[in-house]
mmCIF file of C-alpha atoms and ligand atoms in Angstrom:
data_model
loop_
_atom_site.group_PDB
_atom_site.id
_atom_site.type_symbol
_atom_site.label_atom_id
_atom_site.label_comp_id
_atom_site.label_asym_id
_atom_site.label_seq_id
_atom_site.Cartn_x
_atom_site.Cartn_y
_atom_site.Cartn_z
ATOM 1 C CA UNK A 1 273.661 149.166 92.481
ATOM 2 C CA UNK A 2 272.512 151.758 94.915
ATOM 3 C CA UNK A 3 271.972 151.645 98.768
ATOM 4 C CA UNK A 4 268.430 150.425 98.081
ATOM 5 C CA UNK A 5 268.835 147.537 95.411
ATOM 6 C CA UNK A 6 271.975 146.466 97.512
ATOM 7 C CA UNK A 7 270.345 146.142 100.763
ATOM 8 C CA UNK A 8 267.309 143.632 99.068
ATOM 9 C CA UNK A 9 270.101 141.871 97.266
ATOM 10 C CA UNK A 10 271.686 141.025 100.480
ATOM 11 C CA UNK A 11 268.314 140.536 101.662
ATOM 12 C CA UNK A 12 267.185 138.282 99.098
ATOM 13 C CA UNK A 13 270.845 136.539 99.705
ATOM 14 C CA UNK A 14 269.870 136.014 103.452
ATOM 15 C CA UNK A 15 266.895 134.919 102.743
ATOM 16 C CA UNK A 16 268.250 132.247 100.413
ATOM 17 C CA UNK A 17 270.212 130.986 102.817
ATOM 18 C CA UNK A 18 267.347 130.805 105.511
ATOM 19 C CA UNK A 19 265.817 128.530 103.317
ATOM 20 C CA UNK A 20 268.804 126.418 102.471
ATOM 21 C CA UNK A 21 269.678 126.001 106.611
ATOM 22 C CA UNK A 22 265.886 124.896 107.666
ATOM 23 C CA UNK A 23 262.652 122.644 106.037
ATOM 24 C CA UNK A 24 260.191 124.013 104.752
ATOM 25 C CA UNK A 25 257.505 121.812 105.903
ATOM 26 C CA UNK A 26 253.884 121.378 104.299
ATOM 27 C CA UNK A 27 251.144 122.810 106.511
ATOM 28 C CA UNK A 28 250.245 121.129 109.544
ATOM 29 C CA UNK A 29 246.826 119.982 110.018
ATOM 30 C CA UNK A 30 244.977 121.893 112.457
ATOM 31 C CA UNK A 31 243.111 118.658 113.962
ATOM 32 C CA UNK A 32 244.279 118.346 117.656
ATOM 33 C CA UNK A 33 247.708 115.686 117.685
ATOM 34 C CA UNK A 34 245.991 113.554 120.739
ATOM 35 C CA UNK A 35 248.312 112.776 123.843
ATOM 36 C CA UNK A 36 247.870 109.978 125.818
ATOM 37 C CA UNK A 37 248.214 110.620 129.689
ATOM 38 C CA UNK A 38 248.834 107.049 132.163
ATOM 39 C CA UNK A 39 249.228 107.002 135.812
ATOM 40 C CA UNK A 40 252.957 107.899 136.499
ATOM 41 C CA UNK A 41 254.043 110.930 137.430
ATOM 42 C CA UNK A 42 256.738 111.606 134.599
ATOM 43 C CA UNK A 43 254.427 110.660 131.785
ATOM 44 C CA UNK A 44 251.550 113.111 132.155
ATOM 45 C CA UNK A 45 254.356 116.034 132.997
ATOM 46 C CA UNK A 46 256.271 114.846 129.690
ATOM 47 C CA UNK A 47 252.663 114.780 128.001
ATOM 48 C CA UNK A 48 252.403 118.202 128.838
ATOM 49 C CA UNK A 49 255.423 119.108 127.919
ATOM 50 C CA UNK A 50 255.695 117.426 124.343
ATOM 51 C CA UNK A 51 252.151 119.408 124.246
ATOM 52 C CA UNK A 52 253.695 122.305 124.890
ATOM 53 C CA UNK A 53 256.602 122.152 122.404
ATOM 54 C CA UNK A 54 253.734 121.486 119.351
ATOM 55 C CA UNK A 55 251.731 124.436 120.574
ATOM 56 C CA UNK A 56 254.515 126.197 120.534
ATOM 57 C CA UNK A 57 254.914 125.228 116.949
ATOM 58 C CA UNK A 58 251.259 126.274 116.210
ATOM 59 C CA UNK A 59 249.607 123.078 116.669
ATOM 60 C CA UNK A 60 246.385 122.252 118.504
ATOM 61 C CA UNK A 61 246.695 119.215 121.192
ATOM 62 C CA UNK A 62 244.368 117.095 122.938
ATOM 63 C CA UNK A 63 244.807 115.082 126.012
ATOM 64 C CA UNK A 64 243.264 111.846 126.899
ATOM 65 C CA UNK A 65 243.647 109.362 130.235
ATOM 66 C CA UNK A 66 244.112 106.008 128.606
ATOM 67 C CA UNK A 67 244.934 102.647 129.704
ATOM 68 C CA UNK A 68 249.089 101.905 129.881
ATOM 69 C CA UNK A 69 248.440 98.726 127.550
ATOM 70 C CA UNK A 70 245.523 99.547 125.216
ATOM 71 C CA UNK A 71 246.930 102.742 123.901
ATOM 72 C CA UNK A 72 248.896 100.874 121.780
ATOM 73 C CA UNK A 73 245.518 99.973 120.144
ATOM 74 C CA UNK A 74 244.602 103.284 120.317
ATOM 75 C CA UNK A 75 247.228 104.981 118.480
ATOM 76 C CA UNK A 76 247.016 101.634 115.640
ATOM 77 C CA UNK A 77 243.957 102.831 115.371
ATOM 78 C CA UNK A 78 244.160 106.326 115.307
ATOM 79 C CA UNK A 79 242.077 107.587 118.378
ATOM 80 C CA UNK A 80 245.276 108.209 119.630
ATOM 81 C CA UNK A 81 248.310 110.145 117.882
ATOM 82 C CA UNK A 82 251.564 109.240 120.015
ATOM 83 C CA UNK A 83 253.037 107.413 122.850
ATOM 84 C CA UNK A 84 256.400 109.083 124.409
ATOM 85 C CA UNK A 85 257.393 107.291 127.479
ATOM 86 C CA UNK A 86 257.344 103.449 125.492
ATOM 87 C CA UNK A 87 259.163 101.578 128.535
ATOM 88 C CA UNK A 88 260.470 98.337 127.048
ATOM 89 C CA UNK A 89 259.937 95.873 130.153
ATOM 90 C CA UNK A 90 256.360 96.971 130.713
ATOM 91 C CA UNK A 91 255.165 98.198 126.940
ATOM 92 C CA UNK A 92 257.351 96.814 124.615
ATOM 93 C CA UNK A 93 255.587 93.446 123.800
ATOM 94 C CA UNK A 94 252.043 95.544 123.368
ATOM 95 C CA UNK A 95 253.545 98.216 121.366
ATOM 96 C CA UNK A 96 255.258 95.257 118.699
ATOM 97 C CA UNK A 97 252.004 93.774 118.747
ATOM 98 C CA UNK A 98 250.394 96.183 117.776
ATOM 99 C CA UNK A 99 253.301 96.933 115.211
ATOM 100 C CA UNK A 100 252.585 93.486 113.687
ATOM 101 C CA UNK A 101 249.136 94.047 113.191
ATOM 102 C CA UNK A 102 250.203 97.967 111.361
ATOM 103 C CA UNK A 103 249.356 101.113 112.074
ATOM 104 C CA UNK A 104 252.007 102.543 114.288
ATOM 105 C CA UNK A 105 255.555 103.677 113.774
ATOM 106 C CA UNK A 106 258.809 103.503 115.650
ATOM 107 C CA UNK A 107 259.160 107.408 116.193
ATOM 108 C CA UNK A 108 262.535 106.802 117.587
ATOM 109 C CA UNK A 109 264.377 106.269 120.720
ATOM 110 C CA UNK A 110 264.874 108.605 124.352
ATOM 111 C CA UNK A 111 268.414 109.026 125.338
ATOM 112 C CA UNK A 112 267.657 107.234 128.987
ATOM 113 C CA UNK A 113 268.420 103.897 129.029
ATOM 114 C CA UNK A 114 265.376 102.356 131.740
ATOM 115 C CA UNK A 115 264.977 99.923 133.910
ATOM 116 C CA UNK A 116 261.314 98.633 135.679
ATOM 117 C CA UNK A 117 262.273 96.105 138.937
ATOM 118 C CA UNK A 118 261.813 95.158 142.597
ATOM 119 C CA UNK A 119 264.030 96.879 144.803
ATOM 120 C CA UNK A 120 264.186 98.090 148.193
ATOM 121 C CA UNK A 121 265.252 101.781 149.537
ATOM 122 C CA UNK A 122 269.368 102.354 150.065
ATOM 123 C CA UNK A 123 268.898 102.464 153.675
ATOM 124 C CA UNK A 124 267.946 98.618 153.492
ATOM 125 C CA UNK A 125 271.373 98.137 151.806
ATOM 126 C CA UNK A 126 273.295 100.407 154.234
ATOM 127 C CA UNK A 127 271.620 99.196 157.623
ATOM 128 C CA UNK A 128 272.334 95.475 155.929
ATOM 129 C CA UNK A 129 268.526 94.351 156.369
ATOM 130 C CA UNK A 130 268.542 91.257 154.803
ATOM 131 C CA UNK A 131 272.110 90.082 154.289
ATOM 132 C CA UNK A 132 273.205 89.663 150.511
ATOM 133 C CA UNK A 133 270.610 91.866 148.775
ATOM 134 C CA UNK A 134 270.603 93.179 145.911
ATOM 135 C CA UNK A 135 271.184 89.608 144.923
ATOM 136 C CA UNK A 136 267.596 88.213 145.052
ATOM 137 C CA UNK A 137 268.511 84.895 146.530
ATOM 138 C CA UNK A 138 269.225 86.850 149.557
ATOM 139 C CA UNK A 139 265.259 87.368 150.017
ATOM 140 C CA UNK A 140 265.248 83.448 150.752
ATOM 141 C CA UNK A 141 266.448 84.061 154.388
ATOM 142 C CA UNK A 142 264.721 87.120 154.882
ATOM 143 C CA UNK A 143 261.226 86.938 154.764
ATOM 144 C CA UNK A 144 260.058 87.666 158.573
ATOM 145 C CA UNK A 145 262.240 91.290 157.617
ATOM 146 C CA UNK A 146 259.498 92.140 154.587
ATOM 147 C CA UNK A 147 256.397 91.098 156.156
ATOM 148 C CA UNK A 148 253.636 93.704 156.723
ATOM 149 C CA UNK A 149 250.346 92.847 158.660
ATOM 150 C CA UNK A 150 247.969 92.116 155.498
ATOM 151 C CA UNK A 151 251.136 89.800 154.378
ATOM 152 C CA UNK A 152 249.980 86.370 156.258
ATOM 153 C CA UNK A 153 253.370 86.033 157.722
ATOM 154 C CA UNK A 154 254.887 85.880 154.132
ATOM 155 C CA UNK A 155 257.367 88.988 152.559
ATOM 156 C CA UNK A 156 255.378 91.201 151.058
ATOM 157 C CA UNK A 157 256.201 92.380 147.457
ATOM 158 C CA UNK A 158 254.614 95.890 146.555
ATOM 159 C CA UNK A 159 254.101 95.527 143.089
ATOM 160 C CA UNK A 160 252.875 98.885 140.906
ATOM 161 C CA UNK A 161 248.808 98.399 140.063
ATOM 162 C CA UNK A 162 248.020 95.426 138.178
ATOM 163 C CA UNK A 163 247.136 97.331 134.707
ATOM 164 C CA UNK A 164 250.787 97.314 134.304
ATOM 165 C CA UNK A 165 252.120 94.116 134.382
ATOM 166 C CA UNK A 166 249.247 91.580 135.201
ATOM 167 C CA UNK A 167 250.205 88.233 136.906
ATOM 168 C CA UNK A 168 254.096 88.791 136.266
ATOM 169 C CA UNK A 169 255.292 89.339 139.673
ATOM 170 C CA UNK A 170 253.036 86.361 141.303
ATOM 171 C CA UNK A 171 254.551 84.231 138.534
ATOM 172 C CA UNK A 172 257.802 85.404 138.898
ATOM 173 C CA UNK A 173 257.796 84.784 142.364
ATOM 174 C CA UNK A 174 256.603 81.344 141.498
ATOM 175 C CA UNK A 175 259.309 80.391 139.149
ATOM 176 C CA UNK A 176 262.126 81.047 141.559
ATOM 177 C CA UNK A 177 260.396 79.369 143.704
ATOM 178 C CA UNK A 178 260.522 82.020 146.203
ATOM 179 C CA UNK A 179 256.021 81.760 146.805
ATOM 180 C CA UNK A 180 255.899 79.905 149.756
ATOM 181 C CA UNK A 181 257.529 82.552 151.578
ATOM 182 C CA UNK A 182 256.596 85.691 149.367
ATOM 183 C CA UNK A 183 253.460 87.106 148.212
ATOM 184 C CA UNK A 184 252.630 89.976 145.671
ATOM 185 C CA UNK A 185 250.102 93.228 147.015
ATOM 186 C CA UNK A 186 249.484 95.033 144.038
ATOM 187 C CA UNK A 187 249.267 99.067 144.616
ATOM 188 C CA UNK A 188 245.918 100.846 143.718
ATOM 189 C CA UNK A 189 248.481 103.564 142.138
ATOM 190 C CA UNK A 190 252.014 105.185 142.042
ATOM 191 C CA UNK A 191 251.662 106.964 145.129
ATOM 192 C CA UNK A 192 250.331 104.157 146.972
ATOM 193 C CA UNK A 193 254.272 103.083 146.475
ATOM 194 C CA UNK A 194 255.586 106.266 147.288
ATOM 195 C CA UNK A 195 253.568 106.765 150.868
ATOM 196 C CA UNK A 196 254.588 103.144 151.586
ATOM 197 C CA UNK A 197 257.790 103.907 151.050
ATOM 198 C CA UNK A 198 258.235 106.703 153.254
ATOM 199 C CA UNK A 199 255.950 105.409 156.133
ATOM 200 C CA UNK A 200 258.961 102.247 156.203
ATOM 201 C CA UNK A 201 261.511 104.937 155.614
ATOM 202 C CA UNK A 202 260.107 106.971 159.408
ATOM 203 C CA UNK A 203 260.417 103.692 160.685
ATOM 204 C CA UNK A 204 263.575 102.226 159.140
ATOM 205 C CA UNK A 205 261.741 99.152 158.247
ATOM 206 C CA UNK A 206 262.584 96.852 155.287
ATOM 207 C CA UNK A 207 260.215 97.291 152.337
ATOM 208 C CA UNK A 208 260.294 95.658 148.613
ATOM 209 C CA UNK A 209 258.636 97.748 146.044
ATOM 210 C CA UNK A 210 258.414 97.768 142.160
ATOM 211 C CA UNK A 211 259.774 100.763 141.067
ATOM 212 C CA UNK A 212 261.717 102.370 137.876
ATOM 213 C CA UNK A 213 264.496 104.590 136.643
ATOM 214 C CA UNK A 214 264.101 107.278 135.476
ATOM 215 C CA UNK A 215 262.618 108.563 138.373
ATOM 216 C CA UNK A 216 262.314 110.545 141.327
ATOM 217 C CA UNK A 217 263.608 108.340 143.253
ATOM 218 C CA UNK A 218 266.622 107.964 141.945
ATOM 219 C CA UNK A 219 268.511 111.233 143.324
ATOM 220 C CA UNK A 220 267.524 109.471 146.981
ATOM 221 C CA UNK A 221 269.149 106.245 146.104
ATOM 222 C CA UNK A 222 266.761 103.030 145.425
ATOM 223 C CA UNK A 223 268.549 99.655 144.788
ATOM 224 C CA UNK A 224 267.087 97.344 142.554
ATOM 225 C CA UNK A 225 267.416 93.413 143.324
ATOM 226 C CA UNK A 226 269.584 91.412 140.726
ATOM 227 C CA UNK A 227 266.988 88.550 139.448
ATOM 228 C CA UNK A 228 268.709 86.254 136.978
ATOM 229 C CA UNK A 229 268.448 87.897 133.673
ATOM 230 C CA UNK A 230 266.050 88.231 131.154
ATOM 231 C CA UNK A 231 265.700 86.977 128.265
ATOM 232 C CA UNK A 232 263.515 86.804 124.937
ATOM 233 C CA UNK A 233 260.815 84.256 125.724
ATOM 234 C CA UNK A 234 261.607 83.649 130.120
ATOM 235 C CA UNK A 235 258.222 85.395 131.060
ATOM 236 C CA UNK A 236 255.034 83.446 131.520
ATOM 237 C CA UNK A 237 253.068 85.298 129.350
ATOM 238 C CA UNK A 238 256.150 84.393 126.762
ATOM 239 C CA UNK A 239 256.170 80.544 127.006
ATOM 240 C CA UNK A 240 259.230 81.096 129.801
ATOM 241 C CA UNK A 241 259.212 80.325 133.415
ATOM 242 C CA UNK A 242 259.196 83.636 135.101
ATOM 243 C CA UNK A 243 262.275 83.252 136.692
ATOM 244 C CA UNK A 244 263.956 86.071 135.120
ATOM 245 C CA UNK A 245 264.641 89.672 136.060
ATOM 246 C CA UNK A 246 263.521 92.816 133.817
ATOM 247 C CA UNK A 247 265.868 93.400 130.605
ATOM 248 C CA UNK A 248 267.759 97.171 131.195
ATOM 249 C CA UNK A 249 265.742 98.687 128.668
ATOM 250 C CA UNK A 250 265.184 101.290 126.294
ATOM 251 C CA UNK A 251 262.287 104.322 126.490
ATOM 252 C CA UNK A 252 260.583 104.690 122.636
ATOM 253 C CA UNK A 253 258.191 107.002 121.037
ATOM 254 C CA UNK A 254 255.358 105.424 118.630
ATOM 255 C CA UNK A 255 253.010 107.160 116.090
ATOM 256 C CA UNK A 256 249.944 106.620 114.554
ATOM 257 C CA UNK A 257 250.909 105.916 110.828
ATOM 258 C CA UNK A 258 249.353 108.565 109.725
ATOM 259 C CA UNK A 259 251.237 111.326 111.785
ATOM 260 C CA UNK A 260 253.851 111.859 109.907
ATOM 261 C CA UNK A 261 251.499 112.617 106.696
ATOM 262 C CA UNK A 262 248.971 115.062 108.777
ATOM 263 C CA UNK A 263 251.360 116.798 111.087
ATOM 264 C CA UNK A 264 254.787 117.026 109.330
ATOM 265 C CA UNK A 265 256.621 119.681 111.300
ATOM 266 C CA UNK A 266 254.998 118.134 114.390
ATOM 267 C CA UNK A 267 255.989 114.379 113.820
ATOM 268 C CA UNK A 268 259.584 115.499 112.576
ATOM 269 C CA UNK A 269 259.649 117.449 115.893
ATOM 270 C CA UNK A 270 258.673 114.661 117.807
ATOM 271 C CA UNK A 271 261.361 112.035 116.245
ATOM 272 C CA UNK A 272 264.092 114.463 117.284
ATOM 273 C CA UNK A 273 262.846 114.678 120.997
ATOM 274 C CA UNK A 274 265.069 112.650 123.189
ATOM 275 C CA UNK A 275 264.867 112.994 127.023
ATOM 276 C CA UNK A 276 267.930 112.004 129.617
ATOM 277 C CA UNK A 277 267.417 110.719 132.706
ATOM 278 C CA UNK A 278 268.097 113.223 134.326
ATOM 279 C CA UNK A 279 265.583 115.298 132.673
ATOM 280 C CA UNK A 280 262.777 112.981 133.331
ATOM 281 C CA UNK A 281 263.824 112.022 136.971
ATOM 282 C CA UNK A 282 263.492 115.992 136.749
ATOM 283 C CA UNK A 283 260.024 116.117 135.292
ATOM 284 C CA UNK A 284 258.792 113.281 138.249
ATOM 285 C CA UNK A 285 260.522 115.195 140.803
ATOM 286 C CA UNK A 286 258.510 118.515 140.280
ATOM 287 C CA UNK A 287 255.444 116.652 140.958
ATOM 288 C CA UNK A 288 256.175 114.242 143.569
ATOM 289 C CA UNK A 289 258.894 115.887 145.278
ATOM 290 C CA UNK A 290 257.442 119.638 144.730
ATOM 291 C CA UNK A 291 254.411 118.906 144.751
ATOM 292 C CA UNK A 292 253.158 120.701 141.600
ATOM 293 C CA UNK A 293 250.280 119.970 139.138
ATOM 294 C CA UNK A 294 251.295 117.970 136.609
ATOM 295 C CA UNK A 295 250.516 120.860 134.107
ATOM 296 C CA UNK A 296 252.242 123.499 136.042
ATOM 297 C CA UNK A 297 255.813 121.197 136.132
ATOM 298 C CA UNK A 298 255.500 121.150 132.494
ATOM 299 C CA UNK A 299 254.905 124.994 132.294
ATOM 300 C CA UNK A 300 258.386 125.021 134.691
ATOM 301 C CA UNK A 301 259.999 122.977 132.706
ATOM 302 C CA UNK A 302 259.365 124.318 129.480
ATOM 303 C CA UNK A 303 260.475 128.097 130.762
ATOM 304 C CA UNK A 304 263.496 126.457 132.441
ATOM 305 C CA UNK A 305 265.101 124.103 129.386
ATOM 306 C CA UNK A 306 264.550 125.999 126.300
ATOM 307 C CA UNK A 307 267.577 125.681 125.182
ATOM 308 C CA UNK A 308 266.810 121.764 125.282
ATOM 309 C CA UNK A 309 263.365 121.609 123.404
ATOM 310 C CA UNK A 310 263.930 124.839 121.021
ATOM 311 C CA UNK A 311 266.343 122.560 118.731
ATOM 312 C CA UNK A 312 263.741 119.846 118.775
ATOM 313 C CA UNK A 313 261.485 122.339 116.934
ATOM 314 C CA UNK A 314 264.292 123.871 114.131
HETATM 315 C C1 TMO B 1 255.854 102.049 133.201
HETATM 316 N N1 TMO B 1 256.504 102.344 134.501
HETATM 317 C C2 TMO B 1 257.430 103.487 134.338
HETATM 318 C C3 TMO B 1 255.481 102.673 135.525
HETATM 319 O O1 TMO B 1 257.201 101.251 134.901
#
């Protein structure tokens, strides 16, 4: 063997073992994989972000506002390719339905465990506000503390907009029995909850919001009240009634059926991404805390965390 033939044996030998370590994947279609963005902060940065990594891969993307309950249609149907933030208090029972009636796919599970509740900011805790929160039968003799002007002299319960959980706040209020003294405002969006909560912050007033984890919010310390606990079935809209709390929960992915068929080295991709919470209180933070475009956080992110998303792709 000379220098020549030895060199493309090793090569060929390297090469062989390239193959053996990776997939080799079928072509991915070059139709746009279509992203759903909704109306919190970490979604439509993650969007862009999960965007990112399949472009990065060579795929084309689309992105489309949709509506937090009938994408789950959507993707059944195909108009829509994914879902990544699948929050199991809010989404979970429209995302099985939609399983039941086929056409989307459990594309696996996020590393953050979630939860979706009423709570109030630490400083309500610290400054003791209302005496035995977070249990929520301390809200029964502290009412007068949560009232706001538009409130009718009951608390006041921010609750996100109403495309996210319908009547389940009102009738959770109802079932513990807790209506005659509370009432339920719902927010016309995200930040409506996050100006609220820092004009009662500058004025160390007591505030009750819905709010979630992972998010922002979390770094500055937001205490969620302790309802009784859920349970399959306690909701209204589940036969229950409503006086339950929301399950700790986990954060899916779901695929059109299709996906994995059309896009293969997209959709295996996209089963291996899991996010912490730390990374998505991360990807909330650029935008509400920095202030970025939702598009330019995901450009930060990407260039920051490669060594989180690369593997995804290999
Ligand atoms: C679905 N959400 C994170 C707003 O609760």
């Amino acid at each position: 063997m000379n220098k020549f033939t030895r060199k493309v044996a090793a090569g060929a030998m390297s090469l062989a073992v390239g193959f053996s370590a990776g997939q080799v994947y079928a072509a991915d279609s070059s139709k746009p994989i279509v992203i759903p963005t909704h109306n919190w902060s970490s979604q439509v940065v993650m969007a862009y972000v999960i965007g990112g990594i399949f472009e990065s891969m060579g795929n084309n993307v689309d992105y489309v506002p949709a509506d937090t309950q009938a994408v789950y249609e959507a993707i059944r149907n195909g108009d829509v390719t994914i879902s990544h933030e699948v929050w199991q208090s809010t989404f979970g029972a429209s995302f099985y339905n939609a399983m039941a009636k086929g056409g989307i796919i459990d594309a696996g599970t996020h590393a953050a465990m979630t939860l979706e509740e009423m709570g109030v900011p630490q400083y309500v805790i610290d400054d003791n506000l209302c005496p035995g929160l977070p249990n929520w039968e301390a809200l029964k003799d502290c009412h007068e503390v949560f009232a706001t002007p538009d409130s009718g002299g009951k608390g006041r319960w921010l609750e996100g907009p109403q495309s996210w959980h319908g009547n389940q706040m009102p009738e959770r209020l109802a079932g513990l029995g807790l209506d005659d003294k509370y009432m339920v405002k719902f927010a016309g969006s995200a930040d409506a909850i996050w100006a609220e909560l820092a004009s009662a912050k500058k004025e160390g007033r007591g505030v009750i919001t819905f709010n979630w984890t992972p998010n922002f919010t979390d770094a500055d310390g937001f205490v969620f009240i302790e309802f009784p606990p859920y349970f399959d079935g306690c909701r209204v809209g589940d036969g229950g009634d409503g006086a339950c709390g929301s399950p700790k929960g986990w954060l899916k992915k779901a695929a059109n059926y299709k996906f994995p068929k059309t896009h293969p080295a997209a959709y295996t991709a996209f089963t291996k991404i899991s996010f912490t919470s730390n990374q998505i209180g991360q990807m909330a933070a650029l935008v509400d805390i920095d202030k970025m475009s939702h598009q330019d956080a995901a450009k930060a992110w990407l260039a920051a965390n490669e060594e989180v998303w690369k593997p995804f792709t290999q």
